[in-house]
Short mmCIF file of C-alpha atoms and ligand atoms in Angstrom, two decimals:
data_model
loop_
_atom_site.label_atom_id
_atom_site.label_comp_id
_atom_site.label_asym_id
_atom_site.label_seq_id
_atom_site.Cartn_x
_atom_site.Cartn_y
_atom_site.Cartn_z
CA UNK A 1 -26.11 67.34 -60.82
CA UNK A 2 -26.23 66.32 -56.77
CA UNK A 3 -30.35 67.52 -56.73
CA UNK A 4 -32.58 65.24 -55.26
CA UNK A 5 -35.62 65.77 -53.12
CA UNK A 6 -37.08 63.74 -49.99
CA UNK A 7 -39.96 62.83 -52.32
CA UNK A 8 -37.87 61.52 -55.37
CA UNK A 9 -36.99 58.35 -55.70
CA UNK A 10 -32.85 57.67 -55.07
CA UNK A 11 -31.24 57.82 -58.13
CA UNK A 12 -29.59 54.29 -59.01
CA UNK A 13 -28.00 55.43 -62.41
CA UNK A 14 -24.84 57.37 -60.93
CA UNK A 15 -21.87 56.92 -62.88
CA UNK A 16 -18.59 56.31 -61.97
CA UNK A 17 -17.20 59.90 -63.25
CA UNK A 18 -19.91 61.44 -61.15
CA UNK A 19 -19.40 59.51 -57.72
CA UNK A 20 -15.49 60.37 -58.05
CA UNK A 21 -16.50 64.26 -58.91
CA UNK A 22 -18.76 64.29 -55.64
CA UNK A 23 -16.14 62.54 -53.77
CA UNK A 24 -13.48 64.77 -54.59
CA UNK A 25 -15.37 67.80 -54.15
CA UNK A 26 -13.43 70.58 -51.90
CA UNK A 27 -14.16 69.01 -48.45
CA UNK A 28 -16.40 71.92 -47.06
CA UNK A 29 -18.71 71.59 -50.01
CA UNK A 30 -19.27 68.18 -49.39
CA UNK A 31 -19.75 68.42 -46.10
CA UNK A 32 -22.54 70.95 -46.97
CA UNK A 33 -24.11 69.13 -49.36
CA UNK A 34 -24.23 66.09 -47.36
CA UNK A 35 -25.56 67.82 -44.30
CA UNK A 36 -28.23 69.17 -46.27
CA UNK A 37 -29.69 65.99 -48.10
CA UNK A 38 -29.24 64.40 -44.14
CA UNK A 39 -31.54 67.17 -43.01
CA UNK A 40 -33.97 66.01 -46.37
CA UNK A 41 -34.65 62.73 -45.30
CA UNK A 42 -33.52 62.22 -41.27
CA UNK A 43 -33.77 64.10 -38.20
CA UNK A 44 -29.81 65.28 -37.67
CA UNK A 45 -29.65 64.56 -33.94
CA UNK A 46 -31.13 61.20 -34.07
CA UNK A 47 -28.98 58.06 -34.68
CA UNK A 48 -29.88 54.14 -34.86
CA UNK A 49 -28.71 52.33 -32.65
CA UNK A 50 -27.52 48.01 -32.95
CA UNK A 51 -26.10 45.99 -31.19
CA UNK A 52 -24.06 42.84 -32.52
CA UNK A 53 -23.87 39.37 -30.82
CA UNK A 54 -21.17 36.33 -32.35
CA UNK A 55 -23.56 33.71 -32.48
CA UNK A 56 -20.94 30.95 -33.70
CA UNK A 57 -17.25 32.17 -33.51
CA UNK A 58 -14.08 31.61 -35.39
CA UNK A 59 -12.79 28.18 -37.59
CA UNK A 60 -14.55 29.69 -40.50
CA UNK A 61 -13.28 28.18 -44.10
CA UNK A 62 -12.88 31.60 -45.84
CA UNK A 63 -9.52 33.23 -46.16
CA UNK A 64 -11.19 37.14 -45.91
CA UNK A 65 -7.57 38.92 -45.25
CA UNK A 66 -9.19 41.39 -42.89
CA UNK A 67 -11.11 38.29 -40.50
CA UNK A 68 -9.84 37.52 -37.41
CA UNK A 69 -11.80 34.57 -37.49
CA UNK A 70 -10.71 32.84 -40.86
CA UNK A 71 -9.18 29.42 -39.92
CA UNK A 72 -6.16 30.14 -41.96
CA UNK A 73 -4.91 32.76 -39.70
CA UNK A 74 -3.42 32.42 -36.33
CA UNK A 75 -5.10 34.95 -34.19
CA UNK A 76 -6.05 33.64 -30.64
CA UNK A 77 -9.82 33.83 -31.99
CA UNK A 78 -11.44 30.87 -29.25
CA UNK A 79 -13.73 28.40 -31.82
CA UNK A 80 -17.11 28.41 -30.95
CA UNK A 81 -20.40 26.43 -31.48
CA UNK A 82 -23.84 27.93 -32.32
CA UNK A 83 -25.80 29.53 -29.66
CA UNK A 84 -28.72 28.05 -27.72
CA UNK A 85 -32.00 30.53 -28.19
CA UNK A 86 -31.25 30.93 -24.85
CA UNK A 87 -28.25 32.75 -24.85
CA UNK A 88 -29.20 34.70 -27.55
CA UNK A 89 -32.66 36.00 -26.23
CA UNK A 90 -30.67 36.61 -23.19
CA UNK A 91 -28.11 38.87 -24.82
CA UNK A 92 -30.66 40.59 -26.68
CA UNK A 93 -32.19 41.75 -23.73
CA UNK A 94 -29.29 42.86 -22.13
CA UNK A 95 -28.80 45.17 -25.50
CA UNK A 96 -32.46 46.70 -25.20
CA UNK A 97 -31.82 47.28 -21.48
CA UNK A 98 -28.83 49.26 -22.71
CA UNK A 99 -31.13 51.17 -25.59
CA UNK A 100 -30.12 49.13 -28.78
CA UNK A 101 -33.05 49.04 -30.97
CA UNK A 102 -31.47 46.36 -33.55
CA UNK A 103 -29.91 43.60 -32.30
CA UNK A 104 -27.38 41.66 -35.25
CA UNK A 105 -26.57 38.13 -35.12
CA UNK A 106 -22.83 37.72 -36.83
CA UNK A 107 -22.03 34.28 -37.59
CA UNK A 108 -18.20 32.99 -39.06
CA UNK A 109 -19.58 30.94 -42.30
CA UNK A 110 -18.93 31.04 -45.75
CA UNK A 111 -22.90 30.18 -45.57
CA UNK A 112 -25.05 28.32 -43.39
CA UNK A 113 -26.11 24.78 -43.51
CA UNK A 114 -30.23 24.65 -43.65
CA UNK A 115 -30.17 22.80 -40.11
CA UNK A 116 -28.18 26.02 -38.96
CA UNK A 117 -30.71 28.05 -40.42
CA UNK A 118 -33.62 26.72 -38.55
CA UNK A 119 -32.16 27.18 -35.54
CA UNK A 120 -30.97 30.70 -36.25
CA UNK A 121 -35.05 31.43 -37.43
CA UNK A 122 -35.93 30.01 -33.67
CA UNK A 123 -33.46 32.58 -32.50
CA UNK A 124 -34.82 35.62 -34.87
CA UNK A 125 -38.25 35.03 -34.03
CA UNK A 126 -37.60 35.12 -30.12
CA UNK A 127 -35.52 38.49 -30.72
CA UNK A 128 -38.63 39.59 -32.63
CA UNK A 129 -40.66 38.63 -30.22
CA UNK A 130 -38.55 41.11 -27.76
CA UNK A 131 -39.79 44.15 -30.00
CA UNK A 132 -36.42 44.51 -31.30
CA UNK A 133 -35.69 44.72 -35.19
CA UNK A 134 -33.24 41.60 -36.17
CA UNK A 135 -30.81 41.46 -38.36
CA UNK A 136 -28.21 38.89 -39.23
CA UNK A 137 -25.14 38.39 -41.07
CA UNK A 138 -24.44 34.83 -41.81
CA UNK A 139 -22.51 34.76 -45.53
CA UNK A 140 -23.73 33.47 -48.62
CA UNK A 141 -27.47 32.23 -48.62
CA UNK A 142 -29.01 30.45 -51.07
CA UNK A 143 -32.62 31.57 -52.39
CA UNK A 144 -34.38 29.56 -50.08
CA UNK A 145 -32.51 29.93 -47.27
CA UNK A 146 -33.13 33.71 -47.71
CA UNK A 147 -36.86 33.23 -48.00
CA UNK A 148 -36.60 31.12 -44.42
CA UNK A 149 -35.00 33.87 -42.35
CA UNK A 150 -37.39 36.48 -43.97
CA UNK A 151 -40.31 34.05 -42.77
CA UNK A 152 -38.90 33.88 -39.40
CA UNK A 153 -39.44 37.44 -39.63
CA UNK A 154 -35.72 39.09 -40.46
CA UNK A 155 -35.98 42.28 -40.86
CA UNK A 156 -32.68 43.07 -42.22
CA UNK A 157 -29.43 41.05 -43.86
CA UNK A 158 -26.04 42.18 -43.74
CA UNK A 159 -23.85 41.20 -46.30
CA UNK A 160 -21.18 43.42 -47.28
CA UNK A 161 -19.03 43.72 -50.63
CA UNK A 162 -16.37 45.21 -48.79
CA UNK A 163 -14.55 46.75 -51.47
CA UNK A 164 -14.15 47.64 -55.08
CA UNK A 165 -14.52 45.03 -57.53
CA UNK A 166 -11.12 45.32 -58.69
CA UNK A 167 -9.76 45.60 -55.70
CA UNK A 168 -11.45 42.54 -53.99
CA UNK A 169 -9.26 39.35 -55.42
CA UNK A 170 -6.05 41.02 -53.02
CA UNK A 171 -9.00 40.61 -50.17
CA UNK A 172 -11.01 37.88 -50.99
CA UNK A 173 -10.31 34.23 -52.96
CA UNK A 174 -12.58 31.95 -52.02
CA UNK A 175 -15.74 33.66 -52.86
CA UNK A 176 -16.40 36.22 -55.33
CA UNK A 177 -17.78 39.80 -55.42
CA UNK A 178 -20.62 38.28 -58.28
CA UNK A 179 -21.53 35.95 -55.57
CA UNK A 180 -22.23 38.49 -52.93
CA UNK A 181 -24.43 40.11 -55.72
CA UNK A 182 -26.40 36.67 -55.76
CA UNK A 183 -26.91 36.74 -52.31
CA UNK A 184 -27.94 40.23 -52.31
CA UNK A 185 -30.18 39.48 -54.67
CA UNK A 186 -32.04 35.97 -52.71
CA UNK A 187 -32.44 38.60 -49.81
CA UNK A 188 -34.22 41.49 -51.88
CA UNK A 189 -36.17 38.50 -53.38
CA UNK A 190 -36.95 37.50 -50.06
CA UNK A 191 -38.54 40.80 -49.10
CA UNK A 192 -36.01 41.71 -46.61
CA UNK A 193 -34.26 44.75 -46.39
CA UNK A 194 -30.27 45.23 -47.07
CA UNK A 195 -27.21 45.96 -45.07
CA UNK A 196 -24.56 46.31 -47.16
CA UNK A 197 -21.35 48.25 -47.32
CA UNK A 198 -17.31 48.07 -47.01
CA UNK A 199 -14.41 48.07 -45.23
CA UNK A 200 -11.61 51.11 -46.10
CA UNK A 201 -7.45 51.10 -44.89
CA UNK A 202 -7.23 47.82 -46.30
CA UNK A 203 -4.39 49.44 -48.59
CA UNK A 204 -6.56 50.36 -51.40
CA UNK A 205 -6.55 52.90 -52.84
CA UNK A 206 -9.28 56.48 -53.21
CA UNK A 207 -10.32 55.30 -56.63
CA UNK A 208 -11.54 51.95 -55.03
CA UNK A 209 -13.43 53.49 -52.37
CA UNK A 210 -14.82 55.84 -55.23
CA UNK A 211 -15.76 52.85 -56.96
CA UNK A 212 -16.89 50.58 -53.68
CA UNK A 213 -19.56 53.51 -53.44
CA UNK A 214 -20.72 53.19 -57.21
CA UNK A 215 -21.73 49.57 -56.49
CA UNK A 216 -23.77 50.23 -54.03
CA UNK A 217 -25.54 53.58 -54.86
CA UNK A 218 -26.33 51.62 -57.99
CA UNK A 219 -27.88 48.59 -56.67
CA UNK A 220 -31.28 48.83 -57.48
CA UNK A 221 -33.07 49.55 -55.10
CA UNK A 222 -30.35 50.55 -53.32
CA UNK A 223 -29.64 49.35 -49.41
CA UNK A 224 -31.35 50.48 -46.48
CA UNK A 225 -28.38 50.08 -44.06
CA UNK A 226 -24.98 51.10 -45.45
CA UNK A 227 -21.90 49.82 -42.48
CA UNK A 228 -18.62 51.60 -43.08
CA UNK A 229 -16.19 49.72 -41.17
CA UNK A 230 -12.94 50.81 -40.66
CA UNK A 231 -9.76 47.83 -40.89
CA UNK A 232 -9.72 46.70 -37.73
CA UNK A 233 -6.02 45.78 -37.53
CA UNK A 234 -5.89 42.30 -35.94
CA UNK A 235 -2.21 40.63 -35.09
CA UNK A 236 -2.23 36.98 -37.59
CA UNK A 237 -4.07 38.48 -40.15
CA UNK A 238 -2.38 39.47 -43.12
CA UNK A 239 -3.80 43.22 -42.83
CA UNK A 240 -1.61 43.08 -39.46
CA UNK A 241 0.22 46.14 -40.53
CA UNK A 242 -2.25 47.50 -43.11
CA UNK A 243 -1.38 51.49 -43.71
CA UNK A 244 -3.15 54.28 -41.81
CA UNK A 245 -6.45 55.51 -43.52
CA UNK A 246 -6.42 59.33 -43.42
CA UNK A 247 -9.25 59.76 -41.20
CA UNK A 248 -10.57 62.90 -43.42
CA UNK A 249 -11.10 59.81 -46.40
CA UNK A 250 -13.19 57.96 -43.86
CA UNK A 251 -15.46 61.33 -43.95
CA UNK A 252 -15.14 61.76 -47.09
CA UNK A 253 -16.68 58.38 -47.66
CA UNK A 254 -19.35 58.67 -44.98
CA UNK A 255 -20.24 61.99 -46.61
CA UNK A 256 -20.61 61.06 -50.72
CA UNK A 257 -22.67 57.90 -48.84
CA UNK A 258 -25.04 60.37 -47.41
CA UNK A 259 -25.40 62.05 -50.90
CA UNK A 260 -25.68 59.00 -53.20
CA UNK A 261 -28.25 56.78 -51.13
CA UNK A 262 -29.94 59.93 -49.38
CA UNK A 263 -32.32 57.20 -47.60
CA UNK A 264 -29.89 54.69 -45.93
CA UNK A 265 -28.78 54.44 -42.38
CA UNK A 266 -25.35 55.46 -42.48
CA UNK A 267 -23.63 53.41 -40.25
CA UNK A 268 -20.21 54.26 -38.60
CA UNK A 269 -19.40 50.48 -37.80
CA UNK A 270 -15.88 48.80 -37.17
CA UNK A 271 -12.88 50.76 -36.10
CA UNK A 272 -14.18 53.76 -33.87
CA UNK A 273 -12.10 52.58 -31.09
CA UNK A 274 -9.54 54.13 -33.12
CA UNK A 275 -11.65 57.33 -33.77
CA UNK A 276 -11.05 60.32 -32.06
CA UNK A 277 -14.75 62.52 -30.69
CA UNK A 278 -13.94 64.79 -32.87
CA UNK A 279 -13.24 62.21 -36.25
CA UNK A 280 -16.80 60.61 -34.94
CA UNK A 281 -17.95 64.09 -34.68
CA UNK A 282 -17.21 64.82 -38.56
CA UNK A 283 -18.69 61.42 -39.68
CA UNK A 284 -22.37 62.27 -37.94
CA UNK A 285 -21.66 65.77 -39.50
CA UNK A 286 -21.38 63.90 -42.87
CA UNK A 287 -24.52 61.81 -42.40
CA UNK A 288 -23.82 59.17 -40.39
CA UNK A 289 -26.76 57.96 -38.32
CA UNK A 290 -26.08 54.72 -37.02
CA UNK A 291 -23.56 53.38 -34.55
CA UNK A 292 -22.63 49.92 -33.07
CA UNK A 293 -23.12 50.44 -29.38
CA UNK A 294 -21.66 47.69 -27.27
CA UNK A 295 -18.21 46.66 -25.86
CA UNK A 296 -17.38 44.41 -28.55
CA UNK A 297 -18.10 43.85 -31.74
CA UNK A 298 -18.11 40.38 -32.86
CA UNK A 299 -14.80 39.80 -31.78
CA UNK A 300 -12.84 42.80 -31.00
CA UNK A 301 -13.60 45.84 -29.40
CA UNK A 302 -15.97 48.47 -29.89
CA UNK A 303 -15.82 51.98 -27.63
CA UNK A 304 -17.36 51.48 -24.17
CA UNK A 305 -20.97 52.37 -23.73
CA UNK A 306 -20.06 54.52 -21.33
CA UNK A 307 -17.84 56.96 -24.00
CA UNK A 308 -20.87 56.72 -26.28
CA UNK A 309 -23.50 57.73 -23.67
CA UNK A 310 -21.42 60.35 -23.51
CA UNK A 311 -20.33 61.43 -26.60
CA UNK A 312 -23.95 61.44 -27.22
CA UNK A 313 -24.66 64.02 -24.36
CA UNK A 314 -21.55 65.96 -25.63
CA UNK A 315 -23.30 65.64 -29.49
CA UNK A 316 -26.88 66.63 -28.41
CA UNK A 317 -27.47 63.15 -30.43
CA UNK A 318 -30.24 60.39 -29.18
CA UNK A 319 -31.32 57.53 -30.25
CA UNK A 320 -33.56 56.73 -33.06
CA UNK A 321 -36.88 54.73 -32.76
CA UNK A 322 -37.26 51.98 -35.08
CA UNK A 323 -39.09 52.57 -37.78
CA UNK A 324 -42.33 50.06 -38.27
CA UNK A 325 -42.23 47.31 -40.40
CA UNK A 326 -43.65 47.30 -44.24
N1 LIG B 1 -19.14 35.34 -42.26
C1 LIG B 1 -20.11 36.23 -42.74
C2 LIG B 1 -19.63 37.05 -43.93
O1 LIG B 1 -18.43 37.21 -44.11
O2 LIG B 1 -20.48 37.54 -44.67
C3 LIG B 1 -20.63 37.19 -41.68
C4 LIG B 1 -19.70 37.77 -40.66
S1 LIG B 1 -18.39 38.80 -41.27
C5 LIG B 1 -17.39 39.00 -39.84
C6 LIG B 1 -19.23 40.36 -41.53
C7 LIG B 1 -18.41 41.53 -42.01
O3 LIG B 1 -17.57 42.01 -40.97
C8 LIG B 1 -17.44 41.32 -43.16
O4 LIG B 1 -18.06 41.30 -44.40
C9 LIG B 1 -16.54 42.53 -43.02
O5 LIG B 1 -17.06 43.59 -43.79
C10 LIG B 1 -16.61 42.87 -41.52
N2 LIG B 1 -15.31 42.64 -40.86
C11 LIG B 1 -14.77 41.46 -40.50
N3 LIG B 1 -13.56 41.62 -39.94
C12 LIG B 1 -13.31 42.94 -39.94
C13 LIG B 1 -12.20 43.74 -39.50
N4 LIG B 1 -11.12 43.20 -38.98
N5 LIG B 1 -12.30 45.07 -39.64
C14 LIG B 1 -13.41 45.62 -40.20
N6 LIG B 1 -14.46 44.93 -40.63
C15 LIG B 1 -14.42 43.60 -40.51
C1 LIG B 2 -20.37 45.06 -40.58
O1 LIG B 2 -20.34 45.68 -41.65
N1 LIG B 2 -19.57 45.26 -39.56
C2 LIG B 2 -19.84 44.36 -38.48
C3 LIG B 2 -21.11 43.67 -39.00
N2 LIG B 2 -21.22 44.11 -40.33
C4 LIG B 2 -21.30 42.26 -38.81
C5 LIG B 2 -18.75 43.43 -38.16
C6 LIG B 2 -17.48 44.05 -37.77
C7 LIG B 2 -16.56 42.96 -37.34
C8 LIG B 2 -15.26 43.49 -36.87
C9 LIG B 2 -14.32 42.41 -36.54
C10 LIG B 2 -14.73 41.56 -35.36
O2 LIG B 2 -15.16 42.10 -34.32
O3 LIG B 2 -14.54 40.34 -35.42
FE1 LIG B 3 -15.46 34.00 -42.53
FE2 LIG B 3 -17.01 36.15 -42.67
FE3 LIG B 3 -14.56 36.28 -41.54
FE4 LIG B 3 -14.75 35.98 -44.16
S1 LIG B 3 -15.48 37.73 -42.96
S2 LIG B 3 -13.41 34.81 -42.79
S3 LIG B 3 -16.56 34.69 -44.32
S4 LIG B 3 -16.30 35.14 -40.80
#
């Protein structure tokens, strides 16, 4: 039912019934099976590596539960304008002096404006320009403004549905999950390839992470970058006091992932500060094989690239080379 081969094309017709079977799967067989479609398509030991700059911080309009940087929250989040090019390029070097391969733009919008988007092209092309693959996350785009960034040379978009569809109206009011399919959608059209994935302890429950992973193993064709963030609890927001996620659900997640889009990075993304070696351990067991490497994230803190340097030594992992553009 699981077969596929490094030569097939990734299914995109899973069904709901059959994502919850692999996901509930006794937790060594998935682990096996998810190991062995990792070894299909990637080389175990390598993982890809990105780094994430805040090009414009906080104030945004959105009322996201989980964002630290929605307006309607109080959470000591400092506003901040758009970045010069300047600041940017500078930053990006910094990253590929510290090995990042990918460096991410993050940006608190509900979209851009197009003025914003010319001057976030200026700053894609000069990251470019670095021999680093971009990527950027700036909310909803319009077709155009998706065709703009891909001719400023974007390689990638991230755009996340963060959760089930059910599940997303106790997240998420001011946009909908149909509208991150439309921007999803001006990006593929675009020709650039997708980042998309979720967020999990946000209080819902295994059937919505069961069904989180439907939607995207059955976006067609499916994404090329898959984050799996974990809540990151931040005071003001009201996920504040979200419930622990058994860490053995994050792996299961990371693992039925690995099966269902066998040719995605797999990317362990918010919330390892809170992960033990051994819990990160298990993930790149799973199939994981991408990290954020950097002190922070956008606006709260990732592990210190001194821990990952090391837990990479510890791991016998290294970094992944980027692969060459279509
Ligand atoms: N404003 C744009 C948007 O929402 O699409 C781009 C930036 S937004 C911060 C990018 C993604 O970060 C969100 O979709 C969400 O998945 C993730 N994120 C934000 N806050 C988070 C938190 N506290 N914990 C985990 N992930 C978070
Ligand atoms: C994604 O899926 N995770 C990253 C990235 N896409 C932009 C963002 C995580 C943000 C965590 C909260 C913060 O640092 O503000
Ligand atoms: Fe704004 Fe993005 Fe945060 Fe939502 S996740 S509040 S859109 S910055």
């Amino acid at each position: 039912m699981y077969a596929q081969s490094a030569e097939m094309e990734p299914r995109t017709d899973w069904s709901l019934d059959e994502v919850a079977a692999l996901y509930e799967m006794p937790f060594n067989d998935l682990l096996y099976q998810a190991q062995r479609i990792h070894r299909q398509y990637f080389d175990p030991n390598a993982v890809q590596v990105s780094t994430l700059l805040s090009i414009k911080t906080g104030a945004c309009p959105e009322d996201c539960a989980y964002c630290p940087q929605s307006i309607r929250y109080h959470t000591g989040v400092p506003t901040e304008d758009l970045m010069s090019v300047e600041e940017v390029t500078r930053a990006a070097a910094r990253a590929r002096a510290a090995g990042a391969t990918r460096f991410c733009l993050g940006a608190a919008y509900r979209g851009p404006k197009d003025a914003q988007v010319e001057q976030i092209s200026a700053m894609i092309r000069a990251v470019g320009d670095m021999g680093m693959e971009t990527c950027a996350t700036l909310g909803l785009l319009t077709e155009p403004q998706a065709q703009a960034l891909a001719d400023a040379g974007l390689d990638y978009y991230n755009h996340n549905l963060d959760t089930s569809e059910a599940f997303y109206g106790n997240i998420i009011t001011t946009r909908t999950f149909a509208d991150r399919l439309r921007t999803l959608e001006h990006v593929r059209t675009a020709g650039m390839r997708v980042c998309c994935g979720g967020i999990l302890g946000m209080g819902e429950a295994r059937e919505d992470r069961i069904a989180l992973l439907h939607s995207l193993a059955t976006l067609d064709p499916q994404p090329e970058s898959v984050p799996i963030n974990q809540l990151v609890r931040v005071q003001g927001t009201p996920l504040a006091d979200a419930d622990d996620l058994d860490g053995l659900e994050f792996v299961r997640t990371v693992a039925a992932a690995r099966i269902l889009m066998p040719r995605a990075h797999v990317r362990l993304s918010a919330g390892r500060t809170g992960f033990s070696d051994e819990l990160q351990a298990l993930c790149f067991a799973a199939g994981a094989n991408s990290i954020f490497y950097g002190d922070t994230l956008l606006t709260t803190e990732n592990p210190e690239e001194a821990a990952d340097r090391a837990l990479f030594r510890k791991l016998g992992l290294k970094p992944e080379q980027p692969t060459p553009p279509n």
